[in-house]
Amino acid sequence: NDLGATFAPAQAGEVTKVVVSFALGMQMTSGDTLQFFLPGLSSGLSTFQVTVTHGSASASLAASWRVSDGRLSIPVTVTLPRDTTIRVTVPASVGMLLPPTGVRQNDEAFRTIVDAFAGDVERSFDTVQPVGFLGPRTFLAFTYADGLLFPVEITLGIQPVMLIAAGETITWSLPGFSGPPEPFSVSVAREDTSLDPVQSVSWAASWSQAAHRLVITAPENVVPIANLTVVVPPAAGMLLPPAGVRVASGVNVTCNAALGPVPGTDVSAVEPVGSFLIDLVPSGSLTFAPAK
């Protein structure tokens, strides 16, 4: 009944606290065993303590972890009463890592096996918190004549592994960049796993100068595992930072997809751009000696 898993923080590839909760329909006693299969998660520890709570009572129980099949086994050494909600907490201190490619919502591979005197149970989870992922390689690149003084074409790439629904947004944090106060449009090329040709459509975009954030809004559902290439045209009026762009520039991307939200994640490949400007004035000079 209402068997679910949640994660905090919920960021792909990062250490997380795992909470498994369920309504217990039978009493469990010493000698029974709880097993949870959490595919894709990993930890360098094979044994650790978990906290099991029901109502106001809690107990620390020894657990074993088998990374090959993501199996968390917990021998029960206390009485867990029937008709109560049980919470099993794996603390972040054990170093449990979420899968680097995220977690699909309500993934049926998450399941439990209960070996109990009152009766064995095997079933899939009812709910699994989704964790989004925007691809193994996100990038930011430029096409420009002099993007430090004039508007530049910006190209951004992601590969979301979750569905992005119409109306949901992708946000890039671009420190030092400048942009227009009015909304504008960007071109988004979508290449998915089908044999259909690459599709390019217009998405609504906006720029917040105070937050240095570019926000684009999906006009339609975007299927998972689609390569998205976003092109911000020079006509949008985006300017590069006067000091140029460094590889470690603090550029990151987020997504509010309900089926897999993504918190701030560093863009993995940023094209560096140097600068000879000081206070927006070219600082280079050329002299001759003798000048004859």
PDB file of C-alpha atoms in Angstrom:
ATOM      1  CA  ASN A   1       0.000   0.000   0.000  1.00  0.00           C
ATOM      2  CA  ASP A   2       1.481   3.326  -1.096  1.00  0.00           C
ATOM      3  CA  LEU A   3       5.013   2.016  -1.405  1.00  0.00           C
ATOM      4  CA  GLY A   4       7.221   4.921  -2.463  1.00  0.00           C
ATOM      5  CA  ALA A   5      10.775   6.247  -2.674  1.00  0.00           C
ATOM      6  CA  THR A   6      12.003   9.820  -2.406  1.00  0.00           C
ATOM      7  CA  PHE A   7      15.450  11.402  -2.632  1.00  0.00           C
ATOM      8  CA  ALA A   8      17.009  14.529  -1.132  1.00  0.00           C
ATOM      9  CA  PRO A   9      18.777  16.193  -2.764  1.00  0.00           C
ATOM     10  CA  ALA A  10      17.360  14.870  -6.032  1.00  0.00           C
ATOM     11  CA  GLN A  11      20.283  15.485  -8.414  1.00  0.00           C
ATOM     12  CA  ALA A  12      21.549  12.885 -10.865  1.00  0.00           C
ATOM     13  CA  GLY A  13      24.915  11.395  -9.962  1.00  0.00           C
ATOM     14  CA  GLU A  14      25.054  13.066  -6.538  1.00  0.00           C
ATOM     15  CA  VAL A  15      24.963  11.735  -2.972  1.00  0.00           C
ATOM     16  CA  THR A  16      21.416  11.590  -1.641  1.00  0.00           C
ATOM     17  CA  LYS A  17      19.282  10.575   1.314  1.00  0.00           C
ATOM     18  CA  VAL A  18      16.839   7.826   0.369  1.00  0.00           C
ATOM     19  CA  VAL A  19      13.489   7.445   2.124  1.00  0.00           C
ATOM     20  CA  VAL A  20      11.283   4.411   1.448  1.00  0.00           C
ATOM     21  CA  SER A  21       7.802   4.580   2.961  1.00  0.00           C
ATOM     22  CA  PHE A  22       4.937   2.111   2.940  1.00  0.00           C
ATOM     23  CA  ALA A  23       1.773   1.185   4.819  1.00  0.00           C
ATOM     24  CA  LEU A  24       2.315  -2.125   6.571  1.00  0.00           C
ATOM     25  CA  GLY A  25      -0.694  -4.438   6.299  1.00  0.00           C
ATOM     26  CA  MET A  26       0.731  -7.131   8.573  1.00  0.00           C
ATOM     27  CA  GLN A  27       2.897  -7.295  11.662  1.00  0.00           C
ATOM     28  CA  MET A  28       6.610  -7.904  11.163  1.00  0.00           C
ATOM     29  CA  THR A  29       8.745  -9.386  13.897  1.00  0.00           C
ATOM     30  CA  SER A  30      12.353 -10.323  14.612  1.00  0.00           C
ATOM     31  CA  GLY A  31      13.613 -12.752  11.972  1.00  0.00           C
ATOM     32  CA  ASP A  32      11.662 -11.192   9.111  1.00  0.00           C
ATOM     33  CA  THR A  33      13.543  -9.408   6.290  1.00  0.00           C
ATOM     34  CA  LEU A  34      12.833  -6.315   4.213  1.00  0.00           C
ATOM     35  CA  GLN A  35      14.466  -6.116   0.796  1.00  0.00           C
ATOM     36  CA  PHE A  36      14.304  -3.132  -1.534  1.00  0.00           C
ATOM     37  CA  PHE A  37      15.661  -3.095  -5.075  1.00  0.00           C
ATOM     38  CA  LEU A  38      16.874   0.397  -6.027  1.00  0.00           C
ATOM     39  CA  PRO A  39      18.366  -0.036  -9.524  1.00  0.00           C
ATOM     40  CA  GLY A  40      21.075   2.351 -10.621  1.00  0.00           C
ATOM     41  CA  LEU A  41      21.859   3.646  -7.139  1.00  0.00           C
ATOM     42  CA  SER A  42      25.317   2.921  -5.766  1.00  0.00           C
ATOM     43  CA  SER A  43      27.343   3.127  -2.577  1.00  0.00           C
ATOM     44  CA  GLY A  44      30.888   2.187  -1.717  1.00  0.00           C
ATOM     45  CA  LEU A  45      29.694   0.615   1.528  1.00  0.00           C
ATOM     46  CA  SER A  46      28.331  -2.905   1.793  1.00  0.00           C
ATOM     47  CA  THR A  47      26.925  -2.528   5.311  1.00  0.00           C
ATOM     48  CA  PHE A  48      25.572   0.471   7.202  1.00  0.00           C
ATOM     49  CA  GLN A  49      22.809   1.562   9.571  1.00  0.00           C
ATOM     50  CA  VAL A  50      19.356   2.712   8.473  1.00  0.00           C
ATOM     51  CA  THR A  51      16.618   4.304  10.549  1.00  0.00           C
ATOM     52  CA  VAL A  52      13.210   2.649  10.622  1.00  0.00           C
ATOM     53  CA  THR A  53      10.359   4.722  12.047  1.00  0.00           C
ATOM     54  CA  HIS A  54       6.678   4.050  12.694  1.00  0.00           C
ATOM     55  CA  GLY A  55       4.600   6.681  14.430  1.00  0.00           C
ATOM     56  CA  SER A  56       6.752   8.247  17.143  1.00  0.00           C
ATOM     57  CA  ALA A  57       8.964   5.164  17.499  1.00  0.00           C
ATOM     58  CA  SER A  58      12.243   4.652  15.656  1.00  0.00           C
ATOM     59  CA  ALA A  59      15.055   2.131  15.593  1.00  0.00           C
ATOM     60  CA  SER A  60      18.483   1.916  14.010  1.00  0.00           C
ATOM     61  CA  LEU A  61      18.848  -1.351  12.100  1.00  0.00           C
ATOM     62  CA  ALA A  62      21.826  -2.900  10.337  1.00  0.00           C
ATOM     63  CA  ALA A  63      21.450  -3.114   6.552  1.00  0.00           C
ATOM     64  CA  SER A  64      23.463  -4.707   3.775  1.00  0.00           C
ATOM     65  CA  TRP A  65      23.864  -3.328   0.247  1.00  0.00           C
ATOM     66  CA  ARG A  66      24.606  -5.259  -2.937  1.00  0.00           C
ATOM     67  CA  VAL A  67      25.473  -2.859  -5.726  1.00  0.00           C
ATOM     68  CA  SER A  68      25.233  -5.476  -8.504  1.00  0.00           C
ATOM     69  CA  ASP A  69      21.436  -5.469  -8.375  1.00  0.00           C
ATOM     70  CA  GLY A  70      20.835  -2.458  -6.120  1.00  0.00           C
ATOM     71  CA  ARG A  71      19.518  -4.629  -3.295  1.00  0.00           C
ATOM     72  CA  LEU A  72      19.087  -3.161   0.191  1.00  0.00           C
ATOM     73  CA  SER A  73      18.471  -5.935   2.745  1.00  0.00           C
ATOM     74  CA  ILE A  74      17.310  -5.157   6.285  1.00  0.00           C
ATOM     75  CA  PRO A  75      16.895  -7.948   8.850  1.00  0.00           C
ATOM     76  CA  VAL A  76      14.083  -6.920  11.181  1.00  0.00           C
ATOM     77  CA  THR A  77      15.064  -7.069  14.861  1.00  0.00           C
ATOM     78  CA  VAL A  78      12.108  -5.133  16.310  1.00  0.00           C
ATOM     79  CA  THR A  79       8.351  -5.495  16.064  1.00  0.00           C
ATOM     80  CA  LEU A  80       6.724  -3.393  13.346  1.00  0.00           C
ATOM     81  CA  PRO A  81       2.968  -3.224  14.001  1.00  0.00           C
ATOM     82  CA  ARG A  82       0.394  -3.684  11.256  1.00  0.00           C
ATOM     83  CA  ASP A  83      -1.713  -0.835   9.899  1.00  0.00           C
ATOM     84  CA  THR A  84       1.069   1.710  10.413  1.00  0.00           C
ATOM     85  CA  THR A  85       3.204   3.737   8.004  1.00  0.00           C
ATOM     86  CA  ILE A  86       6.824   2.634   8.015  1.00  0.00           C
ATOM     87  CA  ARG A  87       9.672   4.905   6.892  1.00  0.00           C
ATOM     88  CA  VAL A  88      13.101   3.493   6.108  1.00  0.00           C
ATOM     89  CA  THR A  89      15.754   6.206   5.858  1.00  0.00           C
ATOM     90  CA  VAL A  90      19.162   5.648   4.282  1.00  0.00           C
ATOM     91  CA  PRO A  91      21.175   8.688   5.402  1.00  0.00           C
ATOM     92  CA  ALA A  92      23.302  10.665   2.970  1.00  0.00           C
ATOM     93  CA  SER A  93      26.304   9.880   5.170  1.00  0.00           C
ATOM     94  CA  VAL A  94      26.526   6.371   3.668  1.00  0.00           C
ATOM     95  CA  GLY A  95      27.388   7.963   0.309  1.00  0.00           C
ATOM     96  CA  MET A  96      24.433   6.607  -1.664  1.00  0.00           C
ATOM     97  CA  LEU A  97      24.655   8.002  -5.193  1.00  0.00           C
ATOM     98  CA  LEU A  98      21.737   8.542  -7.530  1.00  0.00           C
ATOM     99  CA  PRO A  99      22.181   7.137 -11.052  1.00  0.00           C
ATOM    100  CA  PRO A 100      24.186   9.509 -13.281  1.00  0.00           C
ATOM    101  CA  THR A 101      21.347   9.427 -15.828  1.00  0.00           C
ATOM    102  CA  GLY A 102      18.614  10.198 -13.306  1.00  0.00           C
ATOM    103  CA  VAL A 103      15.549   8.220 -12.211  1.00  0.00           C
ATOM    104  CA  ARG A 104      12.390   7.681 -14.238  1.00  0.00           C
ATOM    105  CA  GLN A 105       9.120   8.516 -12.508  1.00  0.00           C
ATOM    106  CA  ASN A 106       7.476   5.434 -10.958  1.00  0.00           C
ATOM    107  CA  ASP A 107      10.109   3.131 -12.438  1.00  0.00           C
ATOM    108  CA  GLU A 108       8.685  -0.398 -12.121  1.00  0.00           C
ATOM    109  CA  ALA A 109      12.186  -1.812 -11.643  1.00  0.00           C
ATOM    110  CA  PHE A 110      12.047  -0.390  -8.109  1.00  0.00           C
ATOM    111  CA  ARG A 111      10.492  -3.208  -6.093  1.00  0.00           C
ATOM    112  CA  THR A 112      10.404  -4.906  -2.714  1.00  0.00           C
ATOM    113  CA  ILE A 113      10.528  -8.463  -1.428  1.00  0.00           C
ATOM    114  CA  VAL A 114       9.352  -9.076   2.135  1.00  0.00           C
ATOM    115  CA  ASP A 115      10.180 -12.372   3.825  1.00  0.00           C
ATOM    116  CA  ALA A 116       7.895 -12.511   6.868  1.00  0.00           C
ATOM    117  CA  PHE A 117       6.355 -15.099   9.156  1.00  0.00           C
ATOM    118  CA  ALA A 118       2.942 -13.481   8.505  1.00  0.00           C
ATOM    119  CA  GLY A 119       3.367 -13.863   4.734  1.00  0.00           C
ATOM    120  CA  ASP A 120       5.786 -13.041   1.935  1.00  0.00           C
ATOM    121  CA  VAL A 121       5.274 -10.076  -0.382  1.00  0.00           C
ATOM    122  CA  GLU A 122       6.810  -9.145  -3.724  1.00  0.00           C
ATOM    123  CA  ARG A 123       5.704  -6.042  -5.603  1.00  0.00           C
ATOM    124  CA  SER A 124       6.840  -2.921  -7.468  1.00  0.00           C
ATOM    125  CA  PHE A 125       6.855   0.540  -5.927  1.00  0.00           C
ATOM    126  CA  ASP A 126       3.729   2.644  -6.412  1.00  0.00           C
ATOM    127  CA  THR A 127       5.639   5.916  -6.618  1.00  0.00           C
ATOM    128  CA  VAL A 128       9.266   6.739  -7.344  1.00  0.00           C
ATOM    129  CA  GLN A 129      10.371  10.357  -7.298  1.00  0.00           C
ATOM    130  CA  PRO A 130      11.664  11.378 -10.727  1.00  0.00           C
ATOM    131  CA  VAL A 131      15.153  12.815 -11.065  1.00  0.00           C
ATOM    132  CA  GLY A 132      15.891  14.540 -14.351  1.00  0.00           C
ATOM    133  CA  PHE A 133      19.090  14.582 -16.379  1.00  0.00           C
ATOM    134  CA  LEU A 134      19.984  16.836 -19.291  1.00  0.00           C
ATOM    135  CA  GLY A 135      22.567  14.625 -20.933  1.00  0.00           C
ATOM    136  CA  PRO A 136      26.151  13.468 -20.542  1.00  0.00           C
ATOM    137  CA  ARG A 137      27.369  16.470 -22.536  1.00  0.00           C
ATOM    138  CA  THR A 138      25.784  19.903 -22.298  1.00  0.00           C
ATOM    139  CA  PHE A 139      27.463  22.709 -24.195  1.00  0.00           C
ATOM    140  CA  LEU A 140      27.581  26.444 -24.861  1.00  0.00           C
ATOM    141  CA  ALA A 141      29.185  27.859 -28.018  1.00  0.00           C
ATOM    142  CA  PHE A 142      29.229  31.089 -30.023  1.00  0.00           C
ATOM    143  CA  THR A 143      29.297  32.302 -33.619  1.00  0.00           C
ATOM    144  CA  TYR A 144      30.349  35.948 -33.793  1.00  0.00           C
ATOM    145  CA  ALA A 145      32.385  38.630 -35.522  1.00  0.00           C
ATOM    146  CA  ASP A 146      32.958  40.623 -32.355  1.00  0.00           C
ATOM    147  CA  GLY A 147      30.590  39.313 -29.709  1.00  0.00           C
ATOM    148  CA  LEU A 148      32.134  41.455 -26.977  1.00  0.00           C
ATOM    149  CA  LEU A 149      30.875  44.639 -28.650  1.00  0.00           C
ATOM    150  CA  PHE A 150      28.037  43.403 -30.854  1.00  0.00           C
ATOM    151  CA  PRO A 151      25.183  40.880 -30.483  1.00  0.00           C
ATOM    152  CA  VAL A 152      26.290  37.276 -30.807  1.00  0.00           C
ATOM    153  CA  GLU A 153      24.688  34.012 -31.925  1.00  0.00           C
ATOM    154  CA  ILE A 154      24.598  31.599 -28.995  1.00  0.00           C
ATOM    155  CA  THR A 155      24.213  27.838 -29.339  1.00  0.00           C
ATOM    156  CA  LEU A 156      23.279  25.662 -26.365  1.00  0.00           C
ATOM    157  CA  GLY A 157      22.908  21.887 -26.330  1.00  0.00           C
ATOM    158  CA  ILE A 158      21.258  19.376 -23.991  1.00  0.00           C
ATOM    159  CA  GLN A 159      19.915  15.815 -24.164  1.00  0.00           C
ATOM    160  CA  PRO A 160      17.041  15.436 -21.679  1.00  0.00           C
ATOM    161  CA  VAL A 161      16.301  11.844 -20.675  1.00  0.00           C
ATOM    162  CA  MET A 162      12.815  12.728 -19.388  1.00  0.00           C
ATOM    163  CA  LEU A 163       9.755  14.110 -21.130  1.00  0.00           C
ATOM    164  CA  ILE A 164       9.530  17.897 -21.081  1.00  0.00           C
ATOM    165  CA  ALA A 165       5.876  18.884 -21.337  1.00  0.00           C
ATOM    166  CA  ALA A 166       4.447  21.879 -23.155  1.00  0.00           C
ATOM    167  CA  GLY A 167       4.746  24.956 -20.954  1.00  0.00           C
ATOM    168  CA  GLU A 168       7.707  23.655 -18.946  1.00  0.00           C
ATOM    169  CA  THR A 169      10.953  25.595 -19.031  1.00  0.00           C
ATOM    170  CA  ILE A 170      14.708  25.197 -19.375  1.00  0.00           C
ATOM    171  CA  THR A 171      16.812  27.913 -17.762  1.00  0.00           C
ATOM    172  CA  TRP A 172      20.463  28.781 -18.323  1.00  0.00           C
ATOM    173  CA  SER A 173      22.399  30.931 -15.878  1.00  0.00           C
ATOM    174  CA  LEU A 174      24.868  33.012 -17.915  1.00  0.00           C
ATOM    175  CA  PRO A 175      26.918  35.198 -15.544  1.00  0.00           C
ATOM    176  CA  GLY A 176      28.133  38.475 -17.067  1.00  0.00           C
ATOM    177  CA  PHE A 177      26.033  38.183 -20.237  1.00  0.00           C
ATOM    178  CA  SER A 178      23.638  40.940 -21.315  1.00  0.00           C
ATOM    179  CA  GLY A 179      20.352  40.613 -23.153  1.00  0.00           C
ATOM    180  CA  PRO A 180      17.137  42.332 -24.194  1.00  0.00           C
ATOM    181  CA  PRO A 181      14.332  43.345 -21.821  1.00  0.00           C
ATOM    182  CA  GLU A 182      11.631  42.175 -24.253  1.00  0.00           C
ATOM    183  CA  PRO A 183      10.687  38.525 -24.926  1.00  0.00           C
ATOM    184  CA  PHE A 184      12.098  36.990 -28.102  1.00  0.00           C
ATOM    185  CA  SER A 185      12.200  33.675 -29.951  1.00  0.00           C
ATOM    186  CA  VAL A 186      14.905  31.044 -30.312  1.00  0.00           C
ATOM    187  CA  SER A 187      15.230  28.200 -32.779  1.00  0.00           C
ATOM    188  CA  VAL A 188      15.284  24.729 -31.233  1.00  0.00           C
ATOM    189  CA  ALA A 189      16.373  21.776 -33.364  1.00  0.00           C
ATOM    190  CA  ARG A 190      15.170  18.436 -32.004  1.00  0.00           C
ATOM    191  CA  GLU A 191      16.735  15.147 -33.009  1.00  0.00           C
ATOM    192  CA  ASP A 192      15.278  12.064 -31.355  1.00  0.00           C
ATOM    193  CA  THR A 193      15.886   8.337 -31.705  1.00  0.00           C
ATOM    194  CA  SER A 194      13.378   7.930 -34.554  1.00  0.00           C
ATOM    195  CA  LEU A 195      14.274   8.008 -38.226  1.00  0.00           C
ATOM    196  CA  ASP A 196      12.393  11.255 -38.738  1.00  0.00           C
ATOM    197  CA  PRO A 197      14.463  14.201 -39.986  1.00  0.00           C
ATOM    198  CA  VAL A 198      15.714  16.788 -37.533  1.00  0.00           C
ATOM    199  CA  GLN A 199      12.899  19.139 -36.569  1.00  0.00           C
ATOM    200  CA  SER A 200      13.450  22.825 -35.858  1.00  0.00           C
ATOM    201  CA  VAL A 201      10.744  24.914 -34.190  1.00  0.00           C
ATOM    202  CA  SER A 202      10.471  28.306 -32.541  1.00  0.00           C
ATOM    203  CA  TRP A 203      10.360  28.494 -28.737  1.00  0.00           C
ATOM    204  CA  ALA A 204       9.488  31.567 -26.674  1.00  0.00           C
ATOM    205  CA  ALA A 205      12.417  32.975 -24.695  1.00  0.00           C
ATOM    206  CA  SER A 206      13.057  35.696 -22.139  1.00  0.00           C
ATOM    207  CA  TRP A 207      16.109  37.208 -20.470  1.00  0.00           C
ATOM    208  CA  SER A 208      16.468  38.454 -16.898  1.00  0.00           C
ATOM    209  CA  GLN A 209      19.305  40.961 -16.702  1.00  0.00           C
ATOM    210  CA  ALA A 210      19.165  41.053 -12.899  1.00  0.00           C
ATOM    211  CA  ALA A 211      19.564  37.280 -12.596  1.00  0.00           C
ATOM    212  CA  HIS A 212      21.543  36.787 -15.851  1.00  0.00           C
ATOM    213  CA  ARG A 213      19.167  33.983 -16.829  1.00  0.00           C
ATOM    214  CA  LEU A 214      17.892  32.828 -20.206  1.00  0.00           C
ATOM    215  CA  VAL A 215      14.545  31.004 -19.978  1.00  0.00           C
ATOM    216  CA  ILE A 216      12.989  29.089 -22.878  1.00  0.00           C
ATOM    217  CA  THR A 217       9.512  27.548 -22.823  1.00  0.00           C
ATOM    218  CA  ALA A 218       8.543  24.325 -24.600  1.00  0.00           C
ATOM    219  CA  PRO A 219       5.621  24.918 -27.000  1.00  0.00           C
ATOM    220  CA  GLU A 220       4.939  21.172 -27.192  1.00  0.00           C
ATOM    221  CA  ASN A 221       5.937  17.923 -25.515  1.00  0.00           C
ATOM    222  CA  VAL A 222       9.559  16.923 -26.048  1.00  0.00           C
ATOM    223  CA  VAL A 223      10.100  13.155 -26.028  1.00  0.00           C
ATOM    224  CA  PRO A 224      12.862  11.704 -23.834  1.00  0.00           C
ATOM    225  CA  ILE A 225      16.343  11.085 -25.234  1.00  0.00           C
ATOM    226  CA  ALA A 226      16.055  13.922 -27.723  1.00  0.00           C
ATOM    227  CA  ASN A 227      19.090  16.014 -28.634  1.00  0.00           C
ATOM    228  CA  LEU A 228      18.043  19.649 -28.344  1.00  0.00           C
ATOM    229  CA  THR A 229      20.136  22.377 -29.954  1.00  0.00           C
ATOM    230  CA  VAL A 230      19.029  25.886 -29.034  1.00  0.00           C
ATOM    231  CA  VAL A 231      20.146  28.798 -31.226  1.00  0.00           C
ATOM    232  CA  VAL A 232      19.762  32.341 -29.935  1.00  0.00           C
ATOM    233  CA  PRO A 233      20.044  34.577 -33.028  1.00  0.00           C
ATOM    234  CA  PRO A 234      22.092  37.815 -33.047  1.00  0.00           C
ATOM    235  CA  ALA A 235      18.808  39.681 -33.568  1.00  0.00           C
ATOM    236  CA  ALA A 236      17.896  38.828 -29.973  1.00  0.00           C
ATOM    237  CA  GLY A 237      20.612  41.247 -28.835  1.00  0.00           C
ATOM    238  CA  MET A 238      22.625  38.973 -26.538  1.00  0.00           C
ATOM    239  CA  LEU A 239      26.120  40.234 -25.645  1.00  0.00           C
ATOM    240  CA  LEU A 240      29.025  38.263 -24.206  1.00  0.00           C
ATOM    241  CA  PRO A 241      30.602  39.410 -20.926  1.00  0.00           C
ATOM    242  CA  PRO A 242      33.078  42.288 -21.475  1.00  0.00           C
ATOM    243  CA  ALA A 243      35.768  40.225 -19.752  1.00  0.00           C
ATOM    244  CA  GLY A 244      35.148  37.260 -22.060  1.00  0.00           C
ATOM    245  CA  VAL A 245      34.024  33.745 -21.195  1.00  0.00           C
ATOM    246  CA  ARG A 246      36.063  31.280 -19.171  1.00  0.00           C
ATOM    247  CA  VAL A 247      35.687  27.511 -19.214  1.00  0.00           C
ATOM    248  CA  ALA A 248      34.863  27.603 -15.496  1.00  0.00           C
ATOM    249  CA  SER A 249      32.462  30.517 -15.839  1.00  0.00           C
ATOM    250  CA  GLY A 250      29.607  29.414 -13.577  1.00  0.00           C
ATOM    251  CA  VAL A 251      27.300  28.651 -16.515  1.00  0.00           C
ATOM    252  CA  ASN A 252      24.614  26.166 -15.452  1.00  0.00           C
ATOM    253  CA  VAL A 253      21.261  24.835 -16.599  1.00  0.00           C
ATOM    254  CA  THR A 254      18.047  23.855 -14.796  1.00  0.00           C
ATOM    255  CA  CYS A 255      14.715  22.379 -15.884  1.00  0.00           C
ATOM    256  CA  ASN A 256      11.335  22.317 -14.114  1.00  0.00           C
ATOM    257  CA  ALA A 257      10.010  19.200 -15.902  1.00  0.00           C
ATOM    258  CA  ALA A 258       7.456  17.468 -13.664  1.00  0.00           C
ATOM    259  CA  LEU A 259       8.642  14.045 -14.865  1.00  0.00           C
ATOM    260  CA  GLY A 260      12.234  14.808 -13.921  1.00  0.00           C
ATOM    261  CA  PRO A 261      13.184  18.211 -12.533  1.00  0.00           C
ATOM    262  CA  VAL A 262      16.850  19.174 -12.791  1.00  0.00           C
ATOM    263  CA  PRO A 263      18.422  21.545 -10.245  1.00  0.00           C
ATOM    264  CA  GLY A 264      21.315  23.817 -11.195  1.00  0.00           C
ATOM    265  CA  THR A 265      23.863  21.700 -13.079  1.00  0.00           C
ATOM    266  CA  ASP A 266      27.130  22.982 -14.533  1.00  0.00           C
ATOM    267  CA  VAL A 267      27.311  23.023 -18.339  1.00  0.00           C
ATOM    268  CA  SER A 268      30.028  20.523 -19.208  1.00  0.00           C
ATOM    269  CA  ALA A 269      31.535  22.238 -22.276  1.00  0.00           C
ATOM    270  CA  VAL A 270      31.817  26.033 -22.496  1.00  0.00           C
ATOM    271  CA  GLU A 271      33.597  27.675 -25.424  1.00  0.00           C
ATOM    272  CA  PRO A 272      36.196  30.105 -24.021  1.00  0.00           C
ATOM    273  CA  VAL A 273      36.327  33.639 -25.404  1.00  0.00           C
ATOM    274  CA  GLY A 274      39.202  36.009 -24.608  1.00  0.00           C
ATOM    275  CA  SER A 275      38.996  39.783 -24.266  1.00  0.00           C
ATOM    276  CA  PHE A 276      41.170  42.825 -24.921  1.00  0.00           C
ATOM    277  CA  LEU A 277      38.556  45.186 -23.507  1.00  0.00           C
ATOM    278  CA  ILE A 278      38.903  47.370 -20.428  1.00  0.00           C
ATOM    279  CA  ASP A 279      35.652  49.093 -19.488  1.00  0.00           C
ATOM    280  CA  LEU A 280      34.323  48.227 -22.967  1.00  0.00           C
ATOM    281  CA  VAL A 281      37.229  50.096 -24.638  1.00  0.00           C
ATOM    282  CA  PRO A 282      39.719  48.155 -26.803  1.00  0.00           C
ATOM    283  CA  SER A 283      42.972  48.043 -24.864  1.00  0.00           C
ATOM    284  CA  GLY A 284      45.353  46.829 -27.527  1.00  0.00           C
ATOM    285  CA  SER A 285      47.706  49.159 -29.398  1.00  0.00           C
ATOM    286  CA  LEU A 286      50.215  49.048 -32.248  1.00  0.00           C
ATOM    287  CA  THR A 287      53.219  51.373 -32.420  1.00  0.00           C
ATOM    288  CA  PHE A 288      56.292  51.700 -34.624  1.00  0.00           C
ATOM    289  CA  ALA A 289      59.837  52.746 -33.859  1.00  0.00           C
ATOM    290  CA  PRO A 290      61.287  54.392 -35.818  1.00  0.00           C
ATOM    291  CA  ALA A 291      58.073  55.639 -37.437  1.00  0.00           C
ATOM    292  CA  LYS A 292      59.611  56.397 -40.846  1.00  0.00           C
TER     293      LYS A 292
END
